[in-house]
XYZ file of C-alpha atoms in Angstrom:
452
model
C -20.115 20.198 12.109
C -16.856 22.113 12.569
C -17.450 25.868 13.080
C -17.139 27.695 9.758
C -17.721 24.611 7.614
C -20.274 24.873 4.826
C -23.417 22.701 5.061
C -23.599 19.823 2.632
C -26.279 19.223 0.046
C -27.893 15.808 0.264
C -27.959 14.018 -3.062
C -30.274 11.569 -4.730
C -29.292 7.963 -4.091
C -28.274 7.332 -7.683
C -25.983 10.379 -7.745
C -23.863 9.365 -4.779
C -20.300 8.461 -5.720
C -19.103 5.061 -4.580
C -16.595 4.522 -1.788
C -13.338 4.721 -3.752
C -11.498 2.407 -1.374
C -14.233 -0.213 -1.260
C -14.426 -0.150 -5.072
C -10.690 -0.798 -5.478
C -10.711 -3.573 -2.895
C -13.697 -5.230 -4.577
C -11.954 -5.203 -7.970
C -8.838 -6.632 -6.362
C -10.834 -9.522 -4.911
C -11.892 -10.454 -8.448
C -8.240 -10.640 -9.496
C -7.918 -7.227 -11.160
C -5.115 -4.763 -10.532
C -6.711 -1.320 -10.719
C -4.567 1.026 -12.817
C -4.743 4.804 -12.807
C -3.119 7.699 -14.707
C -1.848 11.019 -13.321
C -3.846 13.023 -15.856
C -4.976 16.651 -15.720
C -5.970 19.282 -18.296
C -7.077 22.892 -17.977
C -9.775 22.648 -20.633
C -12.974 20.964 -19.362
C -13.692 19.243 -22.681
C -10.182 17.777 -22.817
C -10.435 16.736 -19.169
C -13.726 14.992 -19.880
C -12.237 13.286 -22.946
C -9.299 12.086 -20.852
C -11.619 10.594 -18.242
C -13.678 8.901 -20.949
C -10.558 7.425 -22.540
C -9.371 6.158 -19.153
C -12.758 4.558 -18.489
C -12.793 2.906 -21.918
C -9.232 1.554 -21.753
C -8.725 -2.214 -21.862
C -7.967 -2.335 -18.149
C -9.578 -2.059 -14.726
C -9.297 1.692 -14.232
C -10.229 4.599 -12.010
C -10.163 8.199 -13.184
C -7.883 11.052 -12.222
C -8.307 14.813 -12.260
C -4.904 16.340 -11.526
C -4.988 20.021 -10.605
C -2.800 22.775 -12.029
C 0.236 24.167 -10.225
C -1.300 27.637 -9.670
C -4.264 26.110 -7.850
C -1.877 23.938 -5.849
C -0.148 26.983 -4.326
C -3.261 29.160 -4.108
C -2.356 31.607 -6.893
C -5.926 31.834 -8.130
C -5.403 35.209 -9.831
C -2.871 33.506 -12.097
C -5.469 30.870 -12.954
C -7.998 33.572 -13.850
C -5.433 35.307 -16.040
C -4.532 32.071 -17.821
C -8.171 31.312 -18.554
C -8.799 34.841 -19.848
C -5.743 34.840 -22.130
C -6.121 31.258 -23.311
C -2.794 30.191 -21.799
C -2.346 26.485 -21.172
C -2.606 25.187 -17.628
C -0.820 22.019 -16.537
C -3.904 20.687 -14.773
C -7.566 21.246 -14.004
C -8.390 24.460 -12.032
C -11.194 23.032 -9.921
C -11.354 25.972 -7.497
C -11.814 28.562 -10.243
C -14.355 26.723 -12.368
C -17.973 26.863 -11.259
C -19.117 23.587 -9.747
C -21.537 23.196 -12.670
C -18.560 23.015 -15.039
C -16.967 20.225 -13.021
C -20.348 18.531 -12.832
C -20.494 18.545 -16.624
C -16.988 17.083 -16.818
C -18.106 14.164 -14.645
C -21.677 13.713 -15.889
C -22.267 10.344 -17.495
C -18.673 9.251 -16.868
C -18.246 8.922 -13.111
C -20.514 6.178 -11.814
C -20.483 3.047 -9.657
C -18.135 1.353 -12.148
C -15.737 4.273 -12.599
C -14.854 6.402 -9.553
C -12.681 9.504 -9.921
C -9.921 10.842 -7.671
C -8.560 14.404 -7.536
C -4.780 14.802 -7.186
C -3.360 18.173 -6.200
C -0.044 18.404 -4.296
C -0.994 21.263 -1.960
C 0.121 22.191 1.544
C -2.591 24.891 1.540
C -5.558 22.879 0.229
C -8.484 24.558 2.029
C -10.037 25.948 -1.167
C -9.406 22.667 -2.975
C -11.209 20.605 -0.344
C -14.080 23.094 -0.327
C -14.426 22.589 -4.086
C -14.358 18.810 -3.648
C -17.143 18.938 -1.113
C -19.389 21.192 -3.199
C -18.950 18.910 -6.230
C -19.216 15.722 -4.132
C -15.862 14.380 -5.282
C -15.070 11.994 -2.467
C -11.547 10.761 -3.259
C -8.298 12.700 -3.085
C -4.796 12.351 -1.677
C -1.841 14.033 0.002
C -0.843 14.551 3.605
C 0.420 17.159 6.073
C 4.064 16.140 5.623
C 4.249 14.658 2.139
C 2.559 17.667 0.515
C 4.637 20.142 2.502
C 8.315 19.253 2.817
C 9.227 18.370 -0.761
C 7.088 20.961 -2.506
C 7.709 24.420 -1.092
C 8.363 26.533 1.958
C 5.019 26.384 3.762
C 5.910 25.882 7.449
C 5.140 22.367 8.636
C 2.952 23.547 11.512
C 0.834 25.553 9.050
C 0.494 22.534 6.769
C -0.570 20.383 9.712
C -3.254 22.907 10.707
C -4.485 23.107 7.117
C -4.697 19.346 6.796
C -6.504 18.918 10.119
C -9.169 21.372 8.995
C -9.466 19.861 5.522
C -9.555 16.257 6.712
C -12.237 16.955 9.306
C -14.338 18.891 6.789
C -13.881 16.139 4.194
C -15.042 13.536 6.712
C -18.380 15.374 6.882
C -19.221 14.097 3.397
C -20.708 11.150 5.265
C -23.562 13.461 6.308
C -24.662 13.361 2.652
C -24.369 9.590 2.443
C -20.966 9.695 0.729
C -17.870 7.909 2.080
C -14.750 10.113 1.773
C -11.453 8.496 0.813
C -7.928 9.805 1.364
C -4.699 8.378 -0.019
C -1.389 9.112 1.667
C 1.458 10.537 -0.369
C 3.945 9.699 2.380
C 5.159 6.601 0.562
C 6.423 8.801 -2.279
C 8.555 11.326 -0.372
C 10.939 13.072 -2.801
C 10.212 10.459 -5.466
C 13.599 8.774 -5.154
C 16.518 8.143 -2.780
C 14.347 7.941 0.346
C 15.047 4.566 2.014
C 12.004 2.265 1.867
C 11.590 2.045 5.634
C 10.996 5.782 5.831
C 8.511 5.666 2.951
C 6.606 2.913 4.750
C 6.678 4.789 8.060
C 5.498 8.061 6.516
C 2.655 6.345 4.675
C 1.411 4.622 7.829
C 1.736 7.778 9.933
C -0.230 9.885 7.458
C -2.932 7.215 7.286
C -3.152 7.264 11.084
C -3.420 11.065 10.914
C -6.330 10.795 8.467
C -8.087 8.234 10.655
C -7.556 10.361 13.756
C -9.441 13.175 12.043
C -12.437 11.177 10.924
C -11.536 9.311 7.717
C -12.512 5.623 7.550
C -11.496 4.781 3.947
C -7.772 5.165 3.242
C -5.100 3.990 0.846
C -1.386 3.923 1.510
C 1.168 4.747 -1.152
C 4.541 3.225 -1.887
C 6.720 4.425 -4.766
C 8.776 1.875 -6.702
C 12.443 2.360 -5.872
C 15.707 0.839 -7.092
C 15.583 -2.877 -6.248
C 12.591 -5.219 -6.816
C 13.405 -7.454 -3.866
C 13.746 -4.518 -1.503
C 10.472 -3.093 -2.814
C 8.654 -6.375 -2.172
C 10.041 -6.425 1.350
C 8.885 -2.839 1.862
C 5.325 -3.471 0.685
C 5.124 -6.572 2.880
C 6.203 -4.415 5.830
C 3.650 -1.760 4.886
C 0.798 -4.256 4.706
C 1.792 -5.832 8.001
C 1.948 -2.453 9.758
C -1.446 -1.495 8.335
C -2.938 -4.632 9.826
C -1.278 -3.938 13.157
C -1.918 -0.213 13.521
C -4.799 1.097 11.409
C -8.167 1.427 13.187
C -10.062 0.592 9.980
C -10.232 -2.445 7.722
C -11.111 -0.279 4.701
C -7.563 0.231 3.429
C -5.534 -0.757 0.404
C -2.034 -0.208 -0.976
C -1.271 1.797 -4.108
C 2.050 1.383 -5.915
C 3.484 4.323 -7.826
C 5.590 3.586 -10.876
C 9.071 5.029 -10.364
C 8.927 8.769 -9.653
C 12.561 9.734 -10.156
C 14.591 10.378 -13.312
C 12.797 8.322 -15.950
C 14.245 6.306 -18.861
C 14.627 8.288 -22.078
C 13.871 5.341 -24.365
C 10.344 4.072 -24.871
C 11.522 0.480 -24.336
C 13.187 1.472 -21.062
C 10.058 3.253 -19.871
C 7.884 0.221 -20.612
C 10.353 -2.151 -18.937
C 10.252 -0.009 -15.798
C 6.445 0.137 -15.874
C 6.316 -3.643 -16.343
C 8.419 -4.041 -13.220
C 6.077 -1.756 -11.270
C 3.068 -3.808 -12.378
C 4.776 -7.041 -11.342
C 5.639 -5.489 -7.971
C 1.995 -4.554 -7.447
C 0.739 -8.044 -8.279
C 3.465 -9.920 -6.428
C 3.044 -7.817 -3.274
C -0.746 -8.088 -3.216
C -1.209 -4.362 -3.824
C -4.587 -3.353 -5.147
C -3.831 -0.291 -7.295
C -1.042 1.091 -9.509
C -0.356 4.682 -10.601
C 1.275 4.432 -14.028
C 3.812 6.590 -15.838
C 4.243 6.930 -19.581
C 6.959 6.902 -22.239
C 6.820 10.712 -22.324
C 7.801 11.268 -18.673
C 11.410 12.243 -19.441
C 10.360 14.742 -22.105
C 6.994 16.424 -21.470
C 3.473 16.118 -20.104
C 1.963 12.982 -21.667
C -1.020 12.983 -23.989
C -4.240 11.117 -23.329
C -3.185 8.475 -25.863
C 0.126 7.928 -24.076
C -1.671 7.590 -20.747
C -4.061 5.017 -22.190
C -1.145 3.093 -23.694
C 0.536 2.985 -20.269
C -2.667 1.852 -18.550
C -3.167 -0.972 -21.030
C 0.496 -2.017 -20.929
C 0.417 -2.240 -17.133
C -2.839 -4.199 -17.237
C -1.392 -6.695 -19.735
C 1.636 -7.258 -17.533
C -0.543 -7.631 -14.446
C -2.731 -10.273 -16.105
C 0.283 -12.499 -16.761
C 2.156 -11.779 -13.526
C 2.144 -14.383 -10.785
C 0.848 -13.194 -7.444
C 3.140 -13.901 -4.546
C 1.962 -15.901 -1.595
C 0.995 -14.192 1.641
C 4.063 -12.713 3.277
C 5.129 -14.130 6.585
C 4.311 -11.999 9.608
C 6.534 -14.064 11.860
C 9.943 -12.939 10.598
C 10.845 -9.278 11.007
C 12.549 -7.887 7.910
C 15.053 -5.057 8.178
C 12.575 -2.728 6.480
C 9.805 -3.680 8.909
C 12.032 -3.161 11.953
C 13.234 0.245 10.757
C 9.743 1.405 9.788
C 8.281 0.237 13.089
C 11.013 2.091 15.001
C 10.354 5.293 13.054
C 6.595 5.062 13.614
C 6.958 4.366 17.331
C 9.484 7.186 17.638
C 6.864 9.612 16.347
C 3.807 8.246 18.151
C 5.513 8.372 21.535
C 6.009 12.150 21.193
C 2.312 13.059 21.384
C -1.104 11.377 21.138
C -1.987 14.117 18.622
C -0.319 12.828 15.445
C -0.188 16.254 13.812
C 1.660 17.662 16.827
C 3.844 14.556 16.895
C 4.872 15.292 13.286
C 5.951 18.795 14.276
C 7.948 17.543 17.272
C 9.531 14.715 15.287
C 10.900 17.012 12.608
C 11.988 19.577 15.189
C 13.967 16.904 17.054
C 15.202 14.980 14.008
C 13.167 11.847 14.784
C 11.933 12.281 11.217
C 14.450 13.557 8.668
C 14.050 13.255 4.888
C 17.332 12.770 2.982
C 18.248 15.639 0.653
C 15.068 17.589 1.450
C 15.857 21.329 1.663
C 12.710 22.447 3.510
C 13.578 24.691 6.503
C 11.732 22.383 8.917
C 13.781 19.341 7.877
C 16.965 18.599 9.842
C 18.863 17.571 6.734
C 21.286 15.233 8.502
C 20.008 11.914 7.155
C 21.617 10.668 3.949
C 21.115 7.696 1.641
C 22.886 5.943 -1.226
C 22.442 3.052 -3.638
C 24.709 0.122 -2.849
C 26.434 -2.189 -5.305
C 23.383 -4.466 -5.478
C 21.034 -1.588 -6.309
C 19.461 -1.346 -2.856
C 18.788 1.950 -1.100
C 20.773 2.226 2.136
C 21.248 4.772 4.876
C 24.527 6.656 4.485
C 23.832 8.491 7.725
C 20.852 8.470 10.080
C 21.265 11.819 11.821
C 19.017 11.676 14.896
C 16.575 9.117 13.504
C 15.684 6.431 16.114
C 17.532 3.741 14.153
C 20.822 3.532 16.027
C 20.255 -0.059 17.098
C 19.210 -1.115 13.618
C 21.546 0.753 11.261
C 25.085 0.338 12.522
C 28.029 2.633 11.780
C 29.369 -0.003 9.383
C 26.614 0.984 6.973
C 27.399 4.682 7.133
C 29.423 6.266 4.367
C 30.238 9.652 2.907
C 28.081 10.880 0.045
C 29.878 12.857 -2.659
C 28.274 15.160 -5.209
C 29.325 12.867 -8.045
C 27.941 9.857 -6.193
C 24.633 11.622 -5.586
C 24.312 12.582 -9.254
C 25.055 8.999 -10.275
C 22.444 7.690 -7.834
C 19.820 10.104 -9.160
C 20.179 8.673 -12.673
C 20.735 5.048 -11.615
C 17.305 3.741 -12.649
C 17.215 5.726 -15.888
C 20.613 4.415 -16.956
C 19.846 0.842 -15.914
C 16.594 0.582 -17.850
C 17.797 2.422 -20.933
C 20.770 0.056 -21.009
C 18.495 -2.943 -20.609
C 16.312 -1.628 -23.433
C 19.258 -1.249 -25.796
C 20.544 -4.707 -24.938
C 17.143 -6.301 -25.490
C 16.643 -4.558 -28.837
C 20.130 -5.308 -30.119
C 20.262 -1.788 -31.561
C 22.523 0.316 -29.304
C 21.491 3.934 -28.997
C 18.160 3.572 -30.809
C 14.871 4.383 -29.107
C 11.202 4.312 -30.053
C 10.436 7.990 -29.573
C 9.262 8.227 -33.172
C 7.000 5.168 -33.090
C 3.297 6.003 -32.939
C 1.344 5.005 -29.850
C -2.088 3.375 -30.047
C -4.602 5.955 -31.272
C -7.464 6.598 -28.830
C -8.879 9.494 -30.796
C -7.570 12.067 -28.302
C -4.376 14.107 -28.130
């Protein structure tokens, strides 16, 4: 046991949560795409109702408890004040609530057929992981880079230290007979405009980091981008690199529905979600994080989340799975991702330290990320075919793969246009398919689940 870690309580056999990763992989083998919301509420009764509605949806689902933004940054006094004054929180304050409260939220809902994952977004997650361990919640996500650079100003070396401590403590859940699971967020860096090869590389590197610090059950994220063909190529590269590099066979891939500027029409939002579901099925991915019709306007209701889960499941049932991707031909995305991964791993056998060195030297550089530890020289753009390309590689180890012919200047107007590219494309497609230009379905009622 790491010095300073709290001892674990052993649990009765029937109370042990299932291995989240093994559960998802087992459902995938039966032909189901597991779908999951990004749902979180400050009120325990509402959180419990949301989990129950997710479990009861007409889909193969897993549950989500998304934490509030105060808990994410460690402002626990603000959480206490919100709870005292009755102010709304934008997620579940797991650190502040007594573990008995969280136990009541999960009781009778989480079981061997319905595992639950906590999502948080924190570069300082020590208190969060402590709460997970005391409540025996064995699935969460994040990473030392992906939950640091885009989200705040926590120094990268501090985030790395935090995540080493938390990962090693989380791995000790096995002492209680519970298999801990961690999902990388590296495949979702910035949400949009990060070239797919870098998303793939970051996801693999964070998974290797988790494994290096004792985790045996991992999932690797990839966020839907701007071109379906490029996304399929990226997921094929990700799966190949997992097979080549991960020291565990207990891994799966999770697709995130597009995380950038979302369509404003309901039809556009559903068309984009449909495409994400088809990507997941066609690429052999095992799980999908959905988004809802409300994403461009507000935090979605439980009913809207359930509607998105069921819509994605319907699309997945009718989608045609692609054949196994060839591992003999090296795609451009695979070659770039492999070069980025190797460029980091050669810096230090300690992956956390390698992350620090890579960002210090520019061997990793996230386009348009303003964090002080990011070089900020890499740039990207969307080409005429809708594919994400490098506009400039800075000091990334891609010189032999991305030639100067692909480089180009990025203007402010071009960047703004790229940021709204997907939103405009799918809203336009929605209007064309409906034959009613300018009309959306914002006023049409969603299926009623009995919750709001």
